[in-house]
Short mmCIF file of C-alpha atoms in Angstrom, two decimals:
data_model
loop_
_atom_site.label_atom_id
_atom_site.label_comp_id
_atom_site.label_asym_id
_atom_site.label_seq_id
_atom_site.Cartn_x
_atom_site.Cartn_y
_atom_site.Cartn_z
CA MET A 1 -54.19 -49.28 -9.68
CA GLU A 2 -51.16 -49.08 -12.33
CA LYS A 3 -50.00 -51.68 -15.27
CA PRO A 4 -46.96 -53.34 -17.26
CA THR A 5 -45.90 -53.81 -20.97
CA GLU A 6 -44.48 -56.50 -23.42
CA THR A 7 -41.97 -53.83 -24.88
CA ALA A 8 -39.57 -51.96 -22.96
CA SER A 9 -38.84 -48.33 -23.89
CA ILE A 10 -37.60 -46.94 -20.29
CA PRO A 11 -33.92 -45.67 -20.36
CA ASP A 12 -31.22 -47.32 -18.48
CA ALA A 13 -34.11 -50.19 -17.61
CA PRO A 14 -32.11 -53.10 -18.77
CA ARG A 15 -34.23 -56.69 -18.63
CA ASP A 16 -33.38 -58.82 -15.84
CA THR A 17 -34.99 -62.22 -16.41
CA ARG A 18 -33.05 -63.82 -13.09
CA THR A 19 -34.16 -64.16 -9.76
CA PRO A 20 -31.89 -62.30 -7.55
CA PRO A 21 -30.68 -64.12 -4.63
CA LEU A 22 -32.58 -62.28 -1.16
CA PRO A 23 -30.12 -60.93 1.03
CA PRO A 24 -30.64 -60.29 4.41
CA LEU A 25 -33.32 -57.45 5.08
CA PRO A 26 -31.60 -54.37 6.21
CA PRO A 27 -32.55 -52.29 8.84
CA LEU A 28 -35.34 -50.12 8.36
CA ASP A 29 -33.77 -46.66 8.13
CA LEU A 30 -31.34 -47.64 5.66
CA ALA A 31 -34.22 -49.33 3.41
CA LEU A 32 -35.97 -46.39 3.09
CA SER A 33 -32.73 -44.17 2.81
CA GLY A 34 -31.96 -46.58 -0.85
CA GLY A 35 -28.54 -47.55 0.44
CA PRO A 36 -25.85 -46.93 2.40
CA GLY A 37 -25.07 -43.23 1.34
CA GLY A 38 -27.93 -42.41 3.02
CA PRO A 39 -30.44 -39.32 1.73
CA GLY A 40 -28.62 -37.61 -1.20
CA GLY A 41 -25.72 -40.26 -0.86
CA SER A 42 -24.24 -41.55 -3.68
CA GLY A 43 -26.48 -44.39 -5.47
CA GLY A 44 -28.96 -43.85 -2.92
CA LEU A 45 -32.68 -42.93 -3.53
CA TRP A 46 -32.99 -39.89 -2.56
CA SER A 47 -32.09 -37.33 -5.14
CA ARG A 48 -32.42 -33.88 -4.93
CA ASN A 49 -35.73 -34.15 -7.24
CA PHE A 50 -36.74 -37.59 -5.70
CA ARG A 51 -36.73 -35.57 -2.22
CA TYR A 52 -38.64 -32.62 -3.80
CA PHE A 53 -41.35 -35.19 -5.33
CA PHE A 54 -41.43 -37.32 -2.27
CA VAL A 55 -42.66 -33.95 -0.36
CA ALA A 56 -44.45 -33.22 -2.57
CA ARG A 57 -46.79 -35.82 -2.85
CA THR A 58 -46.58 -36.55 0.60
CA VAL A 59 -47.94 -33.34 1.91
CA ALA A 60 -50.89 -33.24 -0.78
CA LEU A 61 -51.79 -36.69 0.26
CA PHE A 62 -51.83 -35.65 3.81
CA GLY A 63 -53.91 -32.45 2.82
CA ASP A 64 -56.14 -34.65 0.56
CA GLY A 65 -56.97 -36.77 3.90
CA MET A 66 -58.47 -33.51 5.36
CA ILE A 67 -61.26 -33.08 2.73
CA PRO A 68 -63.75 -35.56 4.49
CA VAL A 69 -63.51 -34.83 8.17
CA ALA A 70 -63.74 -31.00 6.73
CA LEU A 71 -66.41 -31.41 4.84
CA THR A 72 -68.43 -33.69 7.43
CA ALA A 73 -67.78 -31.26 10.05
CA GLY A 74 -68.66 -28.02 7.98
CA LEU A 75 -71.58 -29.16 6.39
CA LEU A 76 -73.05 -31.21 9.35
CA GLY A 77 -72.12 -27.88 11.70
CA ALA A 78 -73.66 -25.68 9.81
CA GLY A 79 -76.91 -27.56 9.75
CA ARG A 80 -77.00 -29.06 6.31
CA PRO A 81 -78.50 -33.09 5.89
CA ALA A 82 -75.98 -35.91 5.70
CA SER A 83 -77.03 -36.25 2.39
CA SER A 84 -75.22 -33.10 1.28
CA VAL A 85 -71.73 -34.71 2.52
CA GLY A 86 -72.25 -37.60 -0.02
CA PHE A 87 -73.20 -34.85 -2.53
CA ALA A 88 -69.61 -32.82 -2.03
CA LEU A 89 -68.19 -35.74 -2.32
CA ALA A 90 -69.30 -37.04 -5.49
CA ALA A 91 -68.48 -33.13 -6.77
CA TRP A 92 -65.31 -33.90 -5.89
CA MET A 93 -65.29 -37.70 -7.44
CA GLY A 94 -67.11 -37.12 -10.46
CA PRO A 95 -64.71 -34.48 -12.48
CA LEU A 96 -61.87 -36.34 -11.45
CA ALA A 97 -63.23 -39.60 -12.82
CA VAL A 98 -64.39 -37.58 -16.08
CA PHE A 99 -61.39 -35.12 -16.46
CA VAL A 100 -58.18 -37.60 -15.67
CA LEU A 101 -58.61 -38.84 -19.36
CA PHE A 102 -57.83 -35.16 -20.69
CA GLY A 103 -55.14 -34.55 -18.13
CA GLY A 104 -53.15 -37.81 -19.72
CA VAL A 105 -53.33 -35.91 -23.14
CA LEU A 106 -52.36 -32.28 -21.31
CA ALA A 107 -49.30 -33.87 -19.41
CA ASP A 108 -48.05 -34.82 -22.77
CA ARG A 109 -48.68 -31.35 -24.26
CA PHE A 110 -47.37 -29.45 -21.62
CA THR A 111 -44.89 -31.84 -19.43
CA PRO A 112 -46.18 -33.78 -16.46
CA ARG A 113 -44.13 -31.24 -14.19
CA ARG A 114 -46.19 -28.14 -15.83
CA MET A 115 -49.47 -29.75 -15.44
CA MET A 116 -49.01 -30.69 -11.64
CA ILE A 117 -48.18 -27.39 -10.61
CA ILE A 118 -51.13 -25.55 -12.35
CA ALA A 119 -53.21 -28.41 -11.02
CA ASP A 120 -51.73 -27.59 -7.17
CA ALA A 121 -52.43 -23.88 -8.25
CA LEU A 122 -56.15 -24.64 -8.91
CA ARG A 123 -56.62 -26.61 -5.71
CA LEU A 124 -54.97 -24.23 -3.77
CA VAL A 125 -57.40 -21.64 -4.98
CA GLY A 126 -60.22 -23.89 -4.30
CA ALA A 127 -59.53 -24.55 -0.64
CA SER A 128 -58.24 -21.34 0.24
CA VAL A 129 -62.05 -20.29 -1.17
CA LEU A 130 -63.55 -22.59 1.08
CA ALA A 131 -61.56 -21.69 4.01
CA VAL A 132 -62.79 -18.45 3.78
CA THR A 133 -66.90 -18.92 2.78
CA PHE A 134 -66.72 -21.63 5.95
CA ALA A 135 -64.67 -19.69 8.38
CA LEU A 136 -67.48 -16.52 7.46
CA GLY A 137 -70.46 -19.15 8.49
CA ASN A 138 -72.95 -21.28 6.15
CA PRO A 139 -71.89 -21.01 2.67
CA PRO A 140 -74.28 -22.23 0.04
CA LEU A 141 -74.58 -25.76 -0.65
CA TRP A 142 -74.18 -24.37 -4.35
CA SER A 143 -70.57 -22.91 -3.77
CA VAL A 144 -69.52 -26.18 -1.84
CA TYR A 145 -70.52 -28.29 -4.74
CA VAL A 146 -68.42 -26.05 -7.22
CA LEU A 147 -64.92 -26.07 -5.46
CA SER A 148 -65.26 -29.43 -4.81
CA SER A 149 -65.72 -29.96 -8.31
CA VAL A 150 -62.91 -27.44 -9.06
CA ALA A 151 -60.70 -29.59 -6.48
CA GLY A 152 -61.77 -32.94 -8.49
CA VAL A 153 -60.71 -31.22 -11.64
CA GLY A 154 -57.55 -30.70 -10.23
CA ALA A 155 -56.62 -33.83 -9.07
CA ALA A 156 -57.46 -34.85 -12.52
CA LEU A 157 -55.02 -32.72 -13.74
CA PHE A 158 -52.26 -33.79 -10.90
CA GLN A 159 -52.72 -37.49 -11.63
CA PRO A 160 -51.67 -38.52 -14.85
CA GLY A 161 -48.05 -37.07 -14.37
CA VAL A 162 -47.43 -38.85 -11.01
CA ALA A 163 -47.00 -42.42 -12.86
CA SER A 164 -44.51 -41.05 -15.43
CA THR A 165 -42.62 -38.47 -13.17
CA VAL A 166 -41.41 -41.85 -10.66
CA PRO A 167 -39.09 -42.78 -13.42
CA ARG A 168 -37.49 -39.50 -14.25
CA VAL A 169 -36.85 -38.81 -10.68
CA SER A 170 -35.31 -42.48 -9.73
CA THR A 171 -33.11 -45.35 -11.34
CA ASP A 172 -34.93 -48.04 -9.13
CA VAL A 173 -38.40 -47.48 -9.60
CA GLN A 174 -40.07 -49.92 -7.57
CA ARG A 175 -37.58 -48.88 -4.20
CA ALA A 176 -39.35 -45.60 -5.13
CA ASN A 177 -42.86 -46.56 -5.47
CA ALA A 178 -42.49 -48.76 -2.40
CA VAL A 179 -41.64 -45.66 -0.51
CA LEU A 180 -44.14 -43.64 -1.86
CA ARG A 181 -46.38 -46.22 -1.22
CA VAL A 182 -45.50 -46.73 2.49
CA ALA A 183 -45.85 -42.48 2.75
CA GLU A 184 -49.61 -42.49 1.35
CA ALA A 185 -50.34 -45.01 4.12
CA LEU A 186 -48.96 -42.93 6.95
CA MET A 187 -50.72 -39.90 5.45
CA THR A 188 -53.84 -41.71 4.96
CA MET A 189 -53.89 -42.28 8.61
CA ALA A 190 -52.56 -38.97 9.44
CA GLY A 191 -54.39 -36.85 7.55
CA PRO A 192 -58.09 -37.21 8.50
CA ALA A 193 -56.46 -37.52 12.40
CA PHE A 194 -54.63 -34.12 12.31
CA ALA A 195 -58.13 -32.86 10.55
CA GLY A 196 -59.95 -34.19 13.48
CA VAL A 197 -58.46 -32.33 16.23
CA LEU A 198 -58.15 -28.99 13.83
CA VAL A 199 -61.98 -29.16 13.93
CA GLY A 200 -61.86 -29.65 17.68
CA LEU A 201 -59.97 -26.77 18.26
CA ALA A 202 -60.88 -24.44 15.62
CA SER A 203 -63.31 -25.22 12.67
CA ALA A 204 -64.00 -26.87 9.63
CA GLY A 205 -62.39 -23.26 7.96
CA ALA A 206 -59.28 -23.66 9.12
CA VAL A 207 -59.05 -27.50 8.09
CA TYR A 208 -59.30 -26.08 4.64
CA ALA A 209 -57.03 -23.37 5.37
CA ALA A 210 -54.42 -25.90 6.10
CA ASN A 211 -55.38 -28.12 3.22
CA ALA A 212 -54.63 -25.23 1.14
CA ALA A 213 -51.07 -24.91 2.57
CA THR A 214 -50.37 -28.27 1.45
CA PHE A 215 -50.78 -27.60 -1.94
CA ALA A 216 -48.86 -24.46 -1.33
CA VAL A 217 -45.88 -26.57 -0.48
CA SER A 218 -46.16 -29.22 -2.92
CA GLY A 219 -46.48 -26.82 -5.87
CA ALA A 220 -43.31 -25.22 -4.47
CA CYS A 221 -41.45 -28.28 -4.30
CA LEU A 222 -42.39 -29.10 -7.58
CA PHE A 223 -41.09 -25.94 -9.55
CA LEU A 224 -37.95 -26.44 -7.67
CA MET A 225 -37.47 -29.70 -9.36
CA ARG A 226 -34.98 -29.63 -12.33
CA LEU A 227 -35.65 -32.56 -14.64
CA ALA A 228 -33.69 -33.43 -17.55
CA PRO A 229 -36.02 -32.50 -21.08
CA ALA A 230 -37.28 -36.34 -21.95
CA PRO A 231 -37.09 -37.14 -25.90
CA HIS A 232 -40.89 -36.61 -26.18
CA ASP A 233 -41.69 -33.22 -24.10
CA ASP A 234 -40.78 -31.54 -27.57
CA ALA A 235 -42.88 -34.10 -29.65
CA VAL A 236 -44.68 -32.76 -32.65
CA ARG A 237 -48.19 -33.57 -31.62
CA GLY A 238 -51.85 -34.21 -32.80
CA THR A 239 -54.86 -32.71 -31.96
CA PHE A 240 -56.63 -33.45 -29.11
CA THR A 241 -58.46 -36.29 -30.09
CA ALA A 242 -56.08 -37.54 -31.86
CA GLU A 243 -54.18 -37.82 -29.09
CA LEU A 244 -56.96 -39.18 -27.05
CA ALA A 245 -57.68 -41.99 -29.74
CA ASP A 246 -53.43 -42.90 -30.16
CA GLY A 247 -53.55 -43.42 -26.27
CA TRP A 248 -56.59 -45.81 -26.64
CA ARG A 249 -54.35 -47.60 -29.61
CA GLU A 250 -51.17 -47.75 -27.10
CA PHE A 251 -53.71 -49.37 -24.31
CA ARG A 252 -54.95 -51.67 -26.64
CA ALA A 253 -51.32 -52.94 -28.11
CA ARG A 254 -50.82 -54.33 -24.70
CA SER A 255 -52.65 -57.34 -23.82
CA TRP A 256 -51.04 -57.82 -20.17
CA LEU A 257 -52.10 -54.12 -19.52
CA TRP A 258 -55.93 -54.16 -21.19
CA GLY A 259 -56.09 -57.54 -19.27
CA VAL A 260 -55.36 -56.55 -15.67
CA ILE A 261 -57.29 -53.36 -16.14
CA ALA A 262 -60.61 -55.42 -17.45
CA VAL A 263 -60.23 -57.92 -14.80
CA TRP A 264 -59.78 -55.04 -12.47
CA THR A 265 -63.21 -53.35 -13.58
CA VAL A 266 -64.51 -56.61 -11.86
CA TYR A 267 -62.73 -56.28 -8.92
CA GLY A 268 -63.27 -52.60 -8.29
CA PHE A 269 -66.90 -53.17 -8.90
CA ALA A 270 -67.83 -56.57 -7.01
CA VAL A 271 -64.56 -56.27 -4.62
CA LEU A 272 -63.17 -52.76 -3.36
CA GLY A 273 -66.41 -50.86 -4.24
CA PRO A 274 -68.64 -52.79 -1.59
CA MET A 275 -65.99 -53.42 0.92
CA LEU A 276 -65.36 -49.85 2.55
CA PRO A 277 -69.17 -49.01 3.06
CA LEU A 278 -70.08 -52.15 4.10
CA THR A 279 -67.20 -52.51 6.45
CA ALA A 280 -68.17 -49.14 7.82
CA VAL A 281 -71.96 -49.83 8.70
CA LEU A 282 -71.25 -53.46 9.87
CA VAL A 283 -68.39 -52.59 11.99
CA THR A 284 -69.86 -49.37 13.29
CA GLN A 285 -73.33 -51.32 14.23
CA ALA A 286 -71.43 -54.13 16.27
CA HIS A 287 -68.57 -52.26 17.88
CA GLY A 288 -69.08 -48.53 17.59
CA SER A 289 -67.53 -45.92 15.49
CA GLY A 290 -64.40 -45.82 17.43
CA ALA A 291 -63.54 -49.54 16.71
CA TYR A 292 -64.14 -48.75 12.89
CA GLY A 293 -61.67 -46.06 13.26
CA MET A 294 -59.05 -48.58 14.80
CA LEU A 295 -59.86 -50.96 12.15
CA MET A 296 -58.95 -48.58 9.59
CA ALA A 297 -55.91 -47.48 11.24
CA VAL A 298 -54.68 -50.77 11.17
CA ASN A 299 -55.55 -51.07 7.48
CA GLY A 300 -53.48 -48.15 7.31
CA ALA A 301 -50.53 -49.88 9.33
CA GLY A 302 -51.04 -53.41 6.89
CA SER A 303 -50.64 -50.68 4.09
CA VAL A 304 -47.18 -49.70 5.49
CA VAL A 305 -46.16 -53.53 5.95
CA GLY A 306 -46.95 -53.73 2.71
CA GLY A 307 -44.78 -51.07 1.25
CA LEU A 308 -41.94 -52.60 3.05
CA MET A 309 -41.94 -55.93 1.62
CA ALA A 310 -42.05 -54.56 -1.37
CA LEU A 311 -38.89 -52.73 -0.59
CA ARG A 312 -37.49 -55.99 -0.04
CA LEU A 313 -38.67 -58.43 -2.26
CA ARG A 314 -38.15 -58.25 -6.21
CA PRO A 315 -39.63 -60.81 -8.13
CA SER A 316 -38.87 -62.02 -11.60
CA HIS A 317 -42.56 -62.18 -12.43
CA PRO A 318 -44.27 -58.77 -10.29
CA LEU A 319 -47.34 -59.09 -11.40
CA ALA A 320 -48.19 -62.73 -10.69
CA ALA A 321 -46.14 -62.42 -7.22
CA GLY A 322 -48.60 -59.38 -6.63
CA ALA A 323 -51.65 -61.71 -7.50
CA VAL A 324 -50.64 -64.26 -5.18
CA ALA A 325 -50.75 -61.89 -2.29
CA LEU A 326 -54.47 -60.72 -3.13
CA PRO A 327 -56.48 -63.91 -1.44
CA LEU A 328 -55.68 -61.90 2.11
CA VAL A 329 -58.25 -59.42 0.65
CA ALA A 330 -60.82 -62.21 0.78
CA VAL A 331 -59.79 -63.51 4.07
CA SER A 332 -60.69 -59.63 5.72
CA LEU A 333 -64.16 -60.15 3.93
CA VAL A 334 -64.87 -63.63 5.19
CA VAL A 335 -63.92 -62.54 9.05
CA LEU A 336 -66.19 -59.48 8.96
CA ALA A 337 -69.16 -61.55 7.44
CA LEU A 338 -68.61 -64.02 9.93
CA GLY A 339 -69.15 -61.37 12.73
CA MET A 340 -65.88 -62.52 14.07
CA PRO A 341 -64.83 -60.60 17.29
CA LEU A 342 -62.82 -57.20 16.83
CA PRO A 343 -59.20 -58.91 17.51
CA VAL A 344 -60.10 -61.07 14.36
CA LEU A 345 -61.28 -58.27 12.34
CA ALA A 346 -58.42 -56.27 13.03
CA ALA A 347 -56.18 -59.04 11.62
CA GLY A 348 -58.10 -59.28 8.64
CA GLN A 349 -57.64 -55.66 8.04
CA LEU A 350 -54.10 -55.86 8.81
CA LEU A 351 -53.79 -58.33 5.68
CA ALA A 352 -55.48 -56.97 3.65
CA GLY A 353 -53.79 -53.52 3.58
CA ALA A 354 -50.55 -55.23 3.07
CA ALA A 355 -51.59 -57.43 0.30
CA ALA A 356 -53.04 -54.40 -1.49
CA ALA A 357 -49.85 -52.28 -0.62
CA PHE A 358 -48.14 -55.00 -2.21
CA TRP A 359 -49.72 -55.34 -5.52
CA LEU A 360 -50.17 -51.77 -5.83
CA VAL A 361 -46.07 -51.44 -5.86
CA MET A 362 -45.72 -54.16 -8.45
CA TRP A 363 -48.22 -52.84 -10.72
CA SER A 364 -47.31 -49.27 -10.53
CA THR A 365 -43.32 -50.23 -10.92
CA THR A 366 -44.54 -53.13 -13.74
CA VAL A 367 -46.28 -50.19 -15.73
CA GLN A 368 -43.77 -47.08 -15.31
CA THR A 369 -40.81 -50.20 -16.11
CA HIS A 370 -42.57 -51.22 -19.73
CA VAL A 371 -45.03 -48.65 -20.82
CA PRO A 372 -42.75 -45.83 -23.14
CA PRO A 373 -42.46 -42.81 -21.60
CA GLU A 374 -44.10 -41.01 -24.37
CA ALA A 375 -47.38 -43.15 -23.83
CA LEU A 376 -47.29 -43.34 -19.66
CA ASN A 377 -49.22 -40.24 -19.14
CA ARG A 378 -52.50 -41.26 -21.06
CA LEU A 379 -52.55 -44.97 -20.44
CA HIS A 380 -52.19 -44.24 -16.89
CA ALA A 381 -55.19 -41.98 -16.90
CA TYR A 382 -57.11 -44.53 -18.44
CA ASP A 383 -56.28 -46.93 -15.82
CA VAL A 384 -57.33 -44.15 -13.20
CA ALA A 385 -60.49 -42.94 -14.87
CA GLY A 386 -61.48 -46.74 -15.24
CA SER A 387 -60.94 -47.72 -11.63
CA LEU A 388 -62.50 -44.55 -10.24
CA LEU A 389 -65.80 -45.08 -12.10
CA MET A 390 -66.23 -48.99 -11.25
CA VAL A 391 -65.61 -48.34 -7.30
CA ALA A 392 -67.69 -45.63 -7.46
CA ALA A 393 -70.21 -47.92 -9.16
CA GLY A 394 -69.66 -50.62 -6.69
CA ARG A 395 -70.22 -48.36 -4.13
CA ALA A 396 -73.53 -46.87 -4.55
CA LEU A 397 -74.91 -50.24 -5.29
CA ALA A 398 -73.66 -51.59 -2.37
CA GLY A 399 -76.43 -50.37 0.15
CA PRO A 400 -79.50 -51.73 -1.98
CA VAL A 401 -77.74 -55.07 -2.59
CA ALA A 402 -77.17 -55.59 0.56
CA GLU A 403 -80.46 -54.70 1.90
CA ALA A 404 -81.59 -57.43 -0.87
CA VAL A 405 -79.50 -60.01 0.07
CA GLY A 406 -77.82 -59.28 2.81
CA ALA A 407 -74.32 -57.75 3.84
CA PRO A 408 -72.81 -60.79 5.01
CA GLU A 409 -73.78 -62.53 1.80
CA LEU A 410 -72.46 -59.72 -0.04
CA LEU A 411 -69.33 -59.96 1.49
CA VAL A 412 -69.31 -63.39 1.09
CA ALA A 413 -69.67 -62.94 -2.76
CA ALA A 414 -67.51 -60.67 -3.08
CA ALA A 415 -64.49 -62.82 -1.47
CA VAL A 416 -65.51 -65.69 -4.11
CA ILE A 417 -65.24 -63.18 -7.03
CA ASN A 418 -61.75 -61.90 -4.97
CA MET A 419 -60.35 -65.35 -5.47
CA GLY A 420 -61.98 -65.58 -9.17
CA VAL A 421 -59.93 -62.42 -10.27
CA VAL A 422 -56.71 -64.24 -8.84
CA ALA A 423 -57.33 -66.83 -10.69
CA VAL A 424 -57.36 -65.06 -14.12
CA LEU A 425 -54.64 -62.96 -13.38
CA LEU A 426 -52.56 -66.40 -12.63
CA VAL A 427 -53.82 -68.15 -15.54
CA ALA A 428 -53.73 -65.59 -18.11
CA ARG A 429 -50.46 -66.31 -19.95
CA PRO A 430 -49.22 -62.20 -20.38
CA ILE A 431 -49.94 -61.09 -17.15
CA ARG A 432 -48.24 -64.25 -15.36
CA GLN A 433 -45.24 -64.43 -17.34
CA LEU A 434 -44.61 -60.70 -17.57
CA LYS A 435 -41.17 -60.33 -16.23
CA ARG A 436 -39.74 -57.54 -13.91
CA MET A 437 -37.40 -54.71 -15.59
CA GLY A 438 -35.10 -52.80 -13.28
CA PRO A 439 -32.28 -53.38 -10.96
CA ALA A 440 -31.87 -56.34 -9.16
#
């Protein structure tokens, strides 16, 4: 998740406190092109740099979606226990959560573009070695865990630079975030589906080879970007520890920022954490694994809808508008707890996906247009680290707590907490009253 600031420092981002009139909804192809000029047209979204960045992000997300399928098929196909899959995924997420803070400082020191290219090179090497080891037979578990950790470190070095790059490749930050969110939702569905087909036709090694190719394409696109130097790129830097501490001071100085992240730690632990594993278990038990896959696809379709809504709507108070959408997530939790029929569960997933995507675009845009560019990488790293750790903790505890109190009861409690979080976001004045910045 990403967040906003009370003072503006982004060039060419004038404060706009008006609520603009809503023109007729443009056709989808025009909305995604960013204007009548179309891709590459004057004044459109699709500048040369944004096109390269869009391809880099989209292809990399497509590759990330293959990893769980490749790990599951490769390890279980080699006769490894089911727990090895969980350990391998944890070996990826753990380094990501730990090293992302360091990635924020390194992105400031060496520029985000350079760090993202290095991260793609690191992930390319890790995925290539995994492709070879799975193709040759049954790799030792320790090697899978180590190489998964390498991929996690690469993701940690890559992620902080994403937030600060978007304002540098697009003058319309909200539209750029919305388009990226739509692409992310589509790749979240397409990556696992492609990996499943490739595993059936070839092997887990082939999936990792395709995964490595995505990082090569991403790195090449980032290399071809030509960004004008930012004023802070050549700033005199302090020690690594001093810059990490300075990022913390910047974080604490913005009440809306730390307020949202503090609330979101609760949300990640108590709502987002239990939601995925409990949905997987309850839907699979009641309707089969095929139904669960269908619901996840519907959730992704909802994310596309939410991203398209964010292309259209420009609320004057984006965080308040995003918070108003979040009760739809509670709907999906309640219908699952009540054991409703599959069509009702699908409707709940569609609403939840749309609400989450709309909130994330509002949050990302607010952070990127309110936080000074020289602090954005480090502040985004704090956000990512906190979110990952709390969601991971919530997922780990979801099973034992559900066994103790019951899965439906835990889902209802999560829905209640969801509404409490919405109330806090709307009651807190620095969050509720923060105004949008950017073009009308």
